[in-house]
Coordinates of C-alpha atoms in Angstrom, one line a residue:
Chain A
M224 CA 0.0 0.0 0.0
S225 CA 1.4 3.4 -0.9
T226 CA 1.7 6.1 1.7
I227 CA -1.1 8.6 1.5
E228 CA -0.2 12.2 2.2
Y229 CA -3.0 13.8 4.2
A230 CA -3.6 17.5 4.6
D231 CA -3.0 18.0 8.3
F232 CA -5.5 20.0 10.3
K233 CA -7.1 19.6 13.7
S234 CA -10.6 18.6 12.6
R235 CA -9.3 16.1 10.1
P236 CA -10.2 12.4 10.5
F237 CA -7.4 9.9 10.4
Y238 CA -7.7 6.2 9.6
G239 CA -5.9 3.1 10.7
V240 CA -5.5 -0.4 9.5
L241 CA -8.3 -3.0 10.0
K242 CA -7.4 -5.6 12.6
P243 CA -9.6 -8.6 13.5
A244 CA -11.2 -8.1 17.0
S245 CA -12.2 -10.9 19.2
S246 CA -15.9 -10.1 19.2
V247 CA -19.1 -12.1 19.0
A248 CA -19.9 -10.8 15.5
H249 CA -18.4 -8.6 12.8
L250 CA -19.9 -6.1 10.4
V251 CA -17.6 -5.1 7.5
V252 CA -18.5 -2.3 5.1
A253 CA -16.3 -1.7 2.1
E254 CA -16.2 0.5 -1.0
G255 CA -14.1 0.0 -4.2
E256 CA -10.5 -0.6 -3.4
G257 CA -11.5 -1.3 0.2
A258 CA -12.0 -4.9 -1.1
Q259 CA -8.2 -5.4 -0.7
A260 CA -8.4 -4.2 2.9
V261 CA -11.1 -6.8 3.6
L262 CA -9.0 -9.5 2.0
D263 CA -6.1 -8.5 4.2
L264 CA -8.3 -8.4 7.3
V265 CA -9.6 -11.9 6.7
A266 CA -6.1 -13.2 6.0
K267 CA -5.1 -12.0 9.5
A268 CA -8.2 -13.3 11.2
P269 CA -9.1 -16.7 12.8
A270 CA -10.6 -19.2 10.4
D271 CA -14.2 -18.7 11.7
F272 CA -14.1 -14.9 11.2
A273 CA -16.2 -14.7 8.0
S274 CA -18.8 -17.2 9.3
K275 CA -19.6 -14.7 12.1
A276 CA -19.5 -11.7 9.8
T277 CA -21.7 -9.6 7.5
L278 CA -20.0 -7.9 4.5
L279 CA -21.6 -4.9 2.6
Y280 CA -19.6 -4.1 -0.5
A281 CA -20.1 -1.1 -2.7
E282 CA -18.1 -1.9 -5.8
G283 CA -18.3 1.4 -7.5
P284 CA -20.6 2.8 -10.2
Y285 CA -20.6 1.1 -13.6
V286 CA -18.0 -1.5 -12.7
S287 CA -17.7 -4.2 -15.4
D288 CA -14.8 -6.1 -13.8
N289 CA -16.3 -8.2 -11.1
S290 CA -13.0 -9.7 -9.8
N291 CA -13.2 -7.8 -6.5
R292 CA -16.7 -9.0 -5.9
E293 CA -15.9 -12.6 -6.6
A294 CA -12.8 -12.5 -4.5
L295 CA -14.9 -11.2 -1.6
R296 CA -17.6 -13.8 -2.2
A297 CA -15.0 -16.5 -2.0
L298 CA -14.2 -15.5 1.6
G299 CA -17.5 -17.1 2.7
F300 CA -19.1 -14.3 4.7
A301 CA -22.3 -15.4 6.5
R302 CA -24.1 -12.5 4.8
F303 CA -22.8 -10.8 1.7
H304 CA -24.5 -7.9 0.0
T305 CA -23.3 -5.7 -2.9
S306 CA -24.3 -2.3 -4.1
A307 CA -23.1 0.0 -6.8
T308 CA -22.1 3.0 -4.7
A309 CA -21.5 3.9 -1.1
A310 CA -24.7 6.0 -1.1
A311 CA -26.7 3.0 -2.4
A312 CA -25.4 0.9 0.4
V313 CA -26.8 3.1 3.0
P314 CA -30.4 1.7 3.3
R315 CA -29.0 -1.8 3.7
L316 CA -26.4 -0.6 6.2
N317 CA -29.1 1.1 8.2
G318 CA -31.1 -2.0 8.2
T319 CA -28.1 -4.1 9.3
L320 CA -27.3 -1.6 12.1
E321 CA -30.9 -1.7 13.4
R322 CA -30.4 -5.5 14.0
L323 CA -26.8 -5.2 15.1
R324 CA -26.0 -7.6 17.9
M325 CA -24.5 -6.0 21.0
G326 CA -20.7 -6.5 21.0
T327 CA -20.4 -6.5 17.2
Q328 CA -17.2 -5.0 15.8
V329 CA -17.7 -2.6 12.9
Y330 CA -15.0 -2.2 10.2
L331 CA -15.2 0.4 7.5
T332 CA -13.0 0.8 4.4
G333 CA -12.9 2.6 1.1
N334 CA -12.2 6.0 -0.4
E335 CA -12.4 9.0 1.8
S336 CA -15.8 10.1 0.6
A337 CA -17.3 6.6 1.3
L338 CA -15.6 6.5 4.7
S339 CA -17.1 9.8 5.7
L340 CA -20.6 8.5 4.7
F341 CA -20.2 5.1 6.5
V342 CA -18.9 6.7 9.7
K343 CA -21.8 9.1 9.7
V344 CA -24.4 6.4 9.2
C345 CA -22.9 4.4 12.0
T346 CA -22.7 7.3 14.5
D347 CA -26.2 8.4 13.6
A348 CA -27.3 4.9 14.5
G349 CA -25.8 5.5 18.0
L350 CA -22.4 3.8 17.7
D351 CA -19.4 5.7 19.2
Y352 CA -17.0 6.7 16.5
Q353 CA -14.1 5.7 18.6
G354 CA -15.3 2.1 18.6
L355 CA -15.3 2.0 14.8
Q356 CA -12.3 0.6 12.9
T357 CA -11.5 2.5 9.7
E358 CA -9.0 2.0 6.9
H359 CA -8.6 4.3 3.9
R360 CA -8.2 2.7 0.5
G361 CA -8.5 4.4 -2.8
S362 CA -8.8 8.0 -3.6
L363 CA -8.8 11.1 -1.4
A364 CA -12.1 12.2 -3.0
R365 CA -14.0 14.2 -0.4
R366 CA -17.6 14.3 0.8
M367 CA -18.5 18.0 0.9
Q368 CA -21.2 20.0 2.5
C369 CA -22.2 23.3 0.9
V370 CA -22.3 25.7 3.8
H371 CA -24.8 27.8 1.9
C372 CA -27.6 25.4 0.7
K373 CA -26.5 22.5 3.1
G374 CA -26.5 20.0 0.2
I375 CA -24.0 17.2 0.2
T376 CA -21.9 16.4 -2.8
E377 CA -20.2 13.0 -2.8
E378 CA -16.8 12.1 -4.3
V379 CA -15.5 15.6 -4.9
T380 CA -12.1 15.4 -6.6
T381 CA -11.5 19.0 -7.7
Q382 CA -10.6 22.2 -6.1
P383 CA -12.7 24.3 -6.4
A384 CA -15.8 22.2 -6.9
E385 CA -19.4 22.8 -7.9
C386 CA -22.2 22.2 -5.4
A387 CA -24.3 19.5 -6.9
H388 CA -27.4 21.1 -5.4
C389 CA -27.2 25.0 -5.7
G390 CA -24.4 25.1 -8.3
L391 CA -22.2 27.6 -6.5
L392 CA -18.5 27.2 -7.0
L393 CA -17.1 26.1 -3.7
L394 CA -13.6 26.1 -2.0
V395 CA -13.3 22.7 -0.4
R396 CA -11.9 23.8 3.0
D397 CA -9.5 21.8 5.3
H398 CA -12.3 21.7 7.9
Y399 CA -14.2 18.5 8.6
S400 CA -17.4 17.8 10.6
R401 CA -17.8 14.3 11.8
R402 CA -21.5 14.9 12.6
I403 CA -22.2 15.8 9.0
G404 CA -19.5 13.5 7.7
A405 CA -18.2 16.0 5.3
F406 CA -15.6 18.7 4.5
Q407 CA -16.9 22.3 4.3
G408 CA -17.5 23.9 1.0
V409 CA -17.6 27.8 0.9
N410 CA -18.3 29.9 -2.2
I411 CA -14.9 30.7 -3.6
N412 CA -15.8 33.8 -5.7
A413 CA -18.5 35.4 -3.6
E414 CA -16.6 38.8 -3.6
D415 CA -16.4 38.8 -7.4
P416 CA -18.6 36.1 -9.2
S417 CA -17.0 37.0 -12.5
D418 CA -13.7 35.7 -11.3
V419 CA -13.9 32.0 -12.0
P420 CA -10.8 30.1 -10.9
A421 CA -9.9 26.9 -12.9
K422 CA -10.6 23.6 -11.3
E423 CA -7.7 21.3 -10.4
E424 CA -8.0 17.6 -9.8
I425 CA -6.3 17.4 -6.4
F426 CA -8.3 14.9 -4.3
R427 CA -7.0 11.8 -6.0
Chain B
M277 CA -22.0 42.6 40.9
G278 CA -24.2 44.6 43.2
S279 CA -24.3 47.8 41.2
T280 CA -27.3 48.4 39.0
A281 CA -27.6 50.4 35.9
S282 CA -30.4 52.2 34.1
L283 CA -30.7 51.8 30.4
P284 CA -30.6 54.4 27.7
T285 CA -33.4 54.9 25.2
F286 CA -33.3 52.0 22.8
K287 CA -32.4 52.8 19.2
D288 CA -34.2 51.6 16.2
G289 CA -31.3 51.0 13.8
T290 CA -31.1 48.1 11.3
Y291 CA -28.2 45.7 10.6
R292 CA -29.3 44.9 7.0
D293 CA -30.8 46.5 3.9
D294 CA -30.5 50.3 4.7
F295 CA -28.1 49.7 7.6
S296 CA -29.4 52.5 9.7
F297 CA -27.5 51.3 12.8
K298 CA -25.6 54.1 14.5
N299 CA -23.8 54.4 17.9
S300 CA -24.5 57.4 20.2
P301 CA -21.3 59.1 21.4
E302 CA -21.8 57.5 24.8
T303 CA -22.0 54.0 23.3
V304 CA -18.7 54.6 21.5
L305 CA -16.9 55.6 24.7
R306 CA -18.1 52.6 26.6
A307 CA -17.0 50.1 24.0
P308 CA -14.6 47.3 24.9
F309 CA -11.7 48.5 22.6
P310 CA -9.6 45.3 22.1
F311 CA -6.1 46.7 21.7
D312 CA -4.1 47.4 24.8
K313 CA -0.9 48.2 22.8
D314 CA 0.0 49.4 19.3
E315 CA 0.3 45.9 17.7
Y316 CA -1.7 42.7 17.8
M317 CA -0.9 39.1 17.9
Y318 CA -2.8 36.1 19.3
A319 CA -2.5 35.6 23.0
V320 CA -4.4 33.7 25.7
N321 CA -5.7 37.1 26.9
M322 CA -8.0 35.8 29.6
E323 CA -9.0 37.7 32.7
L324 CA -11.6 37.5 35.4
H325 CA -15.0 38.9 34.3
K326 CA -16.0 40.7 37.5
D327 CA -16.0 44.1 39.1
G328 CA -16.0 45.8 35.7
R329 CA -14.9 49.4 35.3
K330 CA -17.9 51.8 35.7
G331 CA -19.3 53.3 32.6
T332 CA -17.9 50.6 30.3
A333 CA -19.3 47.5 28.6
Y334 CA -17.6 45.5 31.4
E335 CA -19.6 47.2 34.2
Q336 CA -22.4 44.6 34.3
P337 CA -21.8 40.9 33.9
I338 CA -24.2 40.6 31.0
D339 CA -24.2 44.0 29.2
V340 CA -27.3 45.5 27.7
D341 CA -26.9 48.6 25.6
E342 CA -29.0 51.0 23.4
H343 CA -29.0 48.5 20.5
Y344 CA -30.8 45.7 22.5
V345 CA -34.2 45.8 20.9
A346 CA -32.9 46.3 17.4
E347 CA -30.4 43.4 17.8
M348 CA -33.1 41.1 19.0
R349 CA -35.2 42.0 16.1
D350 CA -32.4 41.1 13.7
R351 CA -31.9 37.8 15.5
A352 CA -35.5 36.9 15.0
L353 CA -35.2 37.7 11.2
V354 CA -32.2 35.4 10.9
L355 CA -34.0 32.6 12.7
D356 CA -37.0 33.0 10.5
E357 CA -34.8 32.4 7.5
D358 CA -32.6 29.7 8.9
P359 CA -33.6 27.7 12.0
L360 CA -30.2 25.9 12.0
R361 CA -28.7 28.9 13.6
C362 CA -30.0 27.7 16.9
Q363 CA -29.3 24.1 17.7
S364 CA -28.9 22.1 20.9
Q365 CA -27.9 18.4 21.2
P366 CA -30.4 16.3 23.2
H367 CA -28.1 16.0 26.2
M368 CA -27.9 19.8 26.6
E369 CA -31.4 20.5 27.9
M370 CA -30.1 21.0 31.5
A371 CA -27.5 23.4 30.3
G372 CA -30.3 25.3 28.6
W373 CA -32.1 25.8 31.9
D374 CA -28.8 26.8 33.5
T375 CA -28.4 29.4 30.8
L376 CA -31.9 30.7 31.2
E377 CA -31.4 31.1 35.0
L378 CA -28.0 32.8 34.6
L379 CA -29.2 35.3 32.0
M380 CA -32.5 36.1 33.8
E381 CA -30.8 36.5 37.2
C382 CA -28.0 38.7 35.7
K383 CA -30.4 41.0 33.8
A384 CA -32.8 41.4 36.6
A385 CA -30.0 42.2 39.1
S386 CA -28.3 44.7 36.8
Y387 CA -31.2 46.4 35.2
P388 CA -34.2 46.2 37.6
E389 CA -36.2 48.9 35.7
A390 CA -36.1 46.8 32.6
F391 CA -36.2 43.2 33.7
S392 CA -37.6 41.3 36.7
L393 CA -37.6 37.7 37.8
E394 CA -39.8 36.3 40.6
R395 CA -39.2 32.7 41.7
D396 CA -41.6 30.7 43.9
G397 CA -40.2 27.2 43.9
D398 CA -40.3 26.1 40.3
Q399 CA -43.0 28.7 39.4
W400 CA -41.1 31.6 37.8
H401 CA -42.4 34.9 36.5
W402 CA -40.2 36.8 34.0
I403 CA -40.8 40.3 32.8
N404 CA -38.7 41.8 29.9
R405 CA -40.1 45.3 29.5
P406 CA -38.0 46.5 26.5
M407 CA -39.3 43.5 24.5
G408 CA -42.8 43.5 26.0
I409 CA -42.6 40.0 27.4
D410 CA -44.4 38.8 30.5
Q411 CA -44.0 35.1 31.0
R412 CA -45.0 32.7 33.8
F413 CA -43.5 29.3 33.5
T414 CA -42.4 26.2 35.3
F415 CA -38.6 25.9 35.6
G416 CA -37.5 22.6 34.2
D417 CA -40.7 22.1 32.1
A418 CA -40.0 23.1 28.5
T419 CA -43.7 22.8 27.6
T420 CA -44.5 25.9 29.6
L421 CA -42.3 28.1 27.3
P422 CA -42.8 29.0 23.6
Y423 CA -39.3 27.7 22.8
G424 CA -36.8 25.4 24.5
P425 CA -35.2 27.2 27.5
F426 CA -31.9 27.9 25.6
E427 CA -33.6 29.4 22.5
Y428 CA -36.2 31.2 24.6
I429 CA -33.7 33.2 26.7
T430 CA -31.1 33.7 23.9
R431 CA -33.8 35.3 21.8
Q432 CA -33.7 37.9 24.5
A433 CA -30.0 38.4 25.0
Q434 CA -27.5 40.3 22.8
G435 CA -24.6 38.4 21.3
D436 CA -24.1 34.8 20.3
F437 CA -24.2 32.0 22.9
V438 CA -22.4 28.7 22.7
V439 CA -22.6 26.0 25.3
L440 CA -19.6 23.8 25.8
D441 CA -20.0 20.4 27.4
E442 CA -17.0 19.0 29.3
R443 CA -16.0 15.4 28.7
H444 CA -12.7 13.5 28.3
G445 CA -10.7 16.6 29.3
N446 CA -12.0 18.6 26.4
L447 CA -14.8 21.0 25.6
W448 CA -17.4 20.1 23.1
M449 CA -19.6 22.6 21.3
D450 CA -22.9 20.9 21.8
A451 CA -25.4 23.8 21.7
G452 CA -25.5 27.3 20.3
M453 CA -27.5 30.4 19.2
V454 CA -25.4 32.0 16.5
T455 CA -26.7 34.9 14.4
T456 CA -24.0 37.6 15.0
Q457 CA -20.9 35.5 14.0
A458 CA -17.7 36.5 12.4
D459 CA -18.0 34.0 9.5
W460 CA -18.2 30.6 11.2
S461 CA -21.0 28.0 11.0
L462 CA -22.7 26.6 14.1
D463 CA -24.4 24.0 11.9
F464 CA -21.0 22.7 10.7
D465 CA -19.1 23.0 14.0
I466 CA -21.7 21.7 16.4
G467 CA -20.4 18.5 18.1
M468 CA -16.7 19.4 17.6
N469 CA -14.2 19.6 20.4
F470 CA -12.1 22.7 21.2
F471 CA -9.3 21.9 18.8
E472 CA -11.5 20.7 16.0
W473 CA -13.6 23.8 15.8
H474 CA -10.6 26.0 15.8
A475 CA -8.9 24.0 13.0
P476 CA -9.1 26.8 10.4
V477 CA -7.4 29.4 12.5
P478 CA -3.8 30.1 11.3
L479 CA -0.7 30.4 13.5
A480 CA -2.4 29.9 16.8
H481 CA -2.2 26.1 17.0
E482 CA 1.6 26.2 16.5
K483 CA 2.0 28.8 19.2
G484 CA 0.2 26.5 21.7
I485 CA -2.5 29.1 22.1
F486 CA -5.4 26.6 22.1
T487 CA -3.7 24.1 24.5
R488 CA -3.2 26.9 27.0
A489 CA -6.7 28.4 26.5
L490 CA -8.3 25.0 27.0
K491 CA -6.5 24.5 30.2
Y492 CA -7.6 27.9 31.4
L493 CA -11.2 27.2 30.4
L494 CA -11.4 23.8 32.1
A495 CA -10.4 25.6 35.3
V496 CA -13.2 28.2 35.2
Q497 CA -15.3 27.8 38.3
Q498 CA -18.8 28.9 39.2
A499 CA -19.0 32.5 40.5
N500 CA -15.7 33.3 38.8
P501 CA -16.5 33.9 35.1
A502 CA -13.6 34.8 32.7
R503 CA -13.4 36.9 29.6
R504 CA -11.3 37.8 26.6
L505 CA -11.6 40.0 23.6
N506 CA -11.3 39.2 19.9
W507 CA -11.8 41.3 16.8
T508 CA -12.2 41.5 13.1
M509 CA -13.6 44.1 10.6
T510 CA -16.9 44.2 8.8
V511 CA -18.1 46.2 5.9
N512 CA -21.5 47.8 6.8
P513 CA -22.9 47.3 10.3
R514 CA -24.0 43.7 9.5
L515 CA -24.3 41.5 12.5
D516 CA -25.1 38.3 10.5
T517 CA -21.8 37.8 8.6
S518 CA -22.5 34.1 8.4
P519 CA -20.8 31.7 6.0
E520 CA -24.3 30.5 5.1
N521 CA -25.0 33.9 3.5
Y522 CA -21.4 34.7 2.5
H523 CA -22.4 34.5 -1.2
Q524 CA -24.8 37.4 -0.5
W525 CA -22.7 39.7 1.6
G526 CA -19.3 38.8 0.2
P527 CA -19.4 41.4 -2.6
E528 CA -19.7 44.2 -0.1
N529 CA -16.1 43.4 1.0
T530 CA -15.0 45.1 -2.3
H531 CA -17.1 48.2 -1.8
I532 CA -14.8 50.2 0.5
T533 CA -13.4 53.4 -1.1
P534 CA -11.4 56.4 0.4
E535 CA -14.7 58.3 0.3
N536 CA -16.9 55.8 2.2
V537 CA -14.3 54.1 4.5
A538 CA -15.1 56.3 7.6
D539 CA -18.7 55.3 7.8
K540 CA -18.9 52.0 6.0
L541 CA -16.0 50.1 7.6
F542 CA -16.5 48.8 11.2
L543 CA -14.2 47.4 13.8
R544 CA -16.0 44.3 15.0
I545 CA -15.2 43.6 18.7
E546 CA -16.1 40.3 20.4
L547 CA -16.4 40.4 24.1
Q548 CA -16.2 36.7 24.9
S549 CA -17.0 35.4 28.4
F550 CA -17.0 32.0 30.0
W551 CA -19.4 30.9 32.8
R552 CA -19.4 27.5 34.6
L553 CA -23.0 26.4 34.8
P554 CA -24.2 24.9 38.1
R555 CA -26.3 21.9 37.2
S556 CA -24.9 20.7 33.9
N557 CA -21.2 21.7 34.7
A558 CA -21.1 22.9 31.1
I559 CA -19.5 26.3 30.2
L560 CA -21.7 29.0 28.7
F561 CA -19.7 31.0 26.2
P562 CA -21.4 34.3 25.2
I563 CA -19.8 36.1 22.2
R564 CA -21.0 39.6 22.3
C565 CA -20.4 41.8 19.2
Y566 CA -19.8 45.5 19.3
L567 CA -19.5 47.5 16.1
L568 CA -17.5 50.8 15.8
S569 CA -17.2 52.6 12.5
M570 CA -13.9 54.2 11.6
R571 CA -15.5 57.6 12.2
D572 CA -16.6 56.4 15.7
L573 CA -13.0 55.4 16.4
S574 CA -11.8 58.8 15.3
T575 CA -13.8 60.5 18.1
V576 CA -11.3 58.9 20.5
P577 CA -7.8 60.0 19.3
K578 CA -5.9 57.2 21.1
W579 CA -8.1 54.5 19.5
A580 CA -7.7 55.9 16.0
T581 CA -3.9 56.1 16.4
R582 CA -3.8 52.6 17.8
M583 CA -6.1 51.1 15.1
H584 CA -3.8 52.6 12.5
R585 CA -0.7 51.0 14.0
V586 CA -2.4 47.6 14.6
L587 CA -3.6 47.4 11.0
K588 CA -0.2 48.5 9.6
S589 CA 1.8 45.9 11.6
L590 CA -0.7 43.0 11.2
P591 CA 0.8 39.7 10.0
P592 CA -0.4 39.0 6.4
E593 CA -1.8 35.5 7.4
L594 CA -4.0 37.2 10.0
S595 CA -5.2 39.8 7.6
T596 CA -6.2 37.2 5.1
Y597 CA -7.8 34.9 7.7
K598 CA -9.8 37.8 9.1
G599 CA -10.9 38.8 5.6
L600 CA -9.3 42.3 5.7
D601 CA -7.2 42.2 2.5
N602 CA -9.7 44.1 0.3
F603 CA -9.9 47.2 2.5
R604 CA -6.9 47.2 5.0
G605 CA -4.9 49.6 2.8
T606 CA -7.8 52.0 2.5
A607 CA -8.4 52.0 6.2
I608 CA -4.7 52.5 7.0
D609 CA -4.6 55.5 4.6
W610 CA -7.7 57.1 6.2
L611 CA -6.5 56.4 9.8
S612 CA -3.0 57.8 9.2
Q613 CA -4.4 61.4 9.6
F614 CA -4.9 60.5 13.3
D615 CA -1.3 59.2 13.9
D616 CA 1.4 61.8 14.4
G617 CA 3.9 59.1 15.5
S618 CA 3.8 60.0 19.2
P619 CA 3.5 57.3 21.9
T620 CA 0.1 56.1 23.1
S621 CA -0.7 55.6 26.8
S622 CA -0.8 52.1 28.0
G623 CA -4.0 50.0 28.4
P624 CA -7.1 50.0 26.2
F625 CA -9.2 52.9 27.7
P626 CA -9.5 56.4 26.3
D627 CA -7.2 59.1 27.8

């Protein structure tokens, strides 16, 4: 795994490496390249890990290569669900969390935008974020809240970026809210709307 | 405490549209001018908030001035447009009652002609004459008030209010009424700890400012409130400089000219205080905003001289963070007429 360089600021979430916990049950939620983190996790775990575990896998939009999915299926999880995107996984994740057995360890992995969403869904369901295991795999794409219209834009890769809801051009700030599960977007050219800075692909 | 004050006639100014807000000469002189020397850098400038100097904004623990009614009207307009400006996490209800008690007790003790509070067990009777409110309610029973206790009382108190819950050796911003803010979002920051919500501030983390400030705040005890001052500058007397509406007020930042700078550019002073609450053990953090135009400042020669020197020597990162880059030069040019280079007396008060 290559070393990822994170912008360092005090509200920034940091992620670890998934480690099998000795708990009664496991819930694993993965997106895209997080598939490899799940394979690594299971490789480190006792043989009965998957038989006590649920896996929700968001393989990414319009994926034609199903090798990740099949590799994960082969692990023999007791319950295995796939979805196209992280956002599409949310209803099933919510349903799983509602039935979650006390003492279940939760593992989350994927790109930064997907992690933001998964952590938020889990904490909204009443789990303490400090009890969640997270591992970042894939892009630094950010989940962004528009401070003006409050809409959330998923998978933001450029700076600045357009709000998918109100269309304002937003500076993606180095400021993160765990409650909202998003970085903050603030209109970049409010003082002079005719000044339109070029977008750069920086969250890769 | 102990001393009481009578209130001036309330003014009718606006903080939006035609911006008819104006300070009387007395209100200028009582302002909490934030610079005690000729240059500015971050510091943990905390002090006890008691026994305030007579005739200043520090005299009463919760200051009420001539803009009270107008400011509360502006708050109501902000809340009509955006209810997310007042939020309270479910575990903060007790801190809301603490806040209500503190503000009612302080106001009734300081300004008995304007406010009164009668308590008979949990049956309370609150009168707010400037706002025409006469309310009987049961302390601890939110169904007897038109809003939750925190929102109810902070709709009747100038300045923003944030409530900090103490856990794990940190302070968590878990409730707030924020409509007079210098460009930060309660909706985004609520739930964050002390270091997280200060993440965007440049230079101060490296200087250890927040570590020391947190230590000081965790030690604040009941009956010994603390305070500090902060400042920025605002174009037009706009209280609600929110990030939510930045795309609407942002263009005004480019409207300062040598001709209008005296009356259109304002020093925005924040008198921040910190109160340990008795039942919840939370800390109430009022952030009270005072606006002084450059012309207001020029009526106090020492303040105009000092403002000139502070703006000239301000580190560029701070100027950018505070959003002053568009007009700082114009303000320095206008204020230079009040600076003959001679030394200023020490301390913040007028000579």
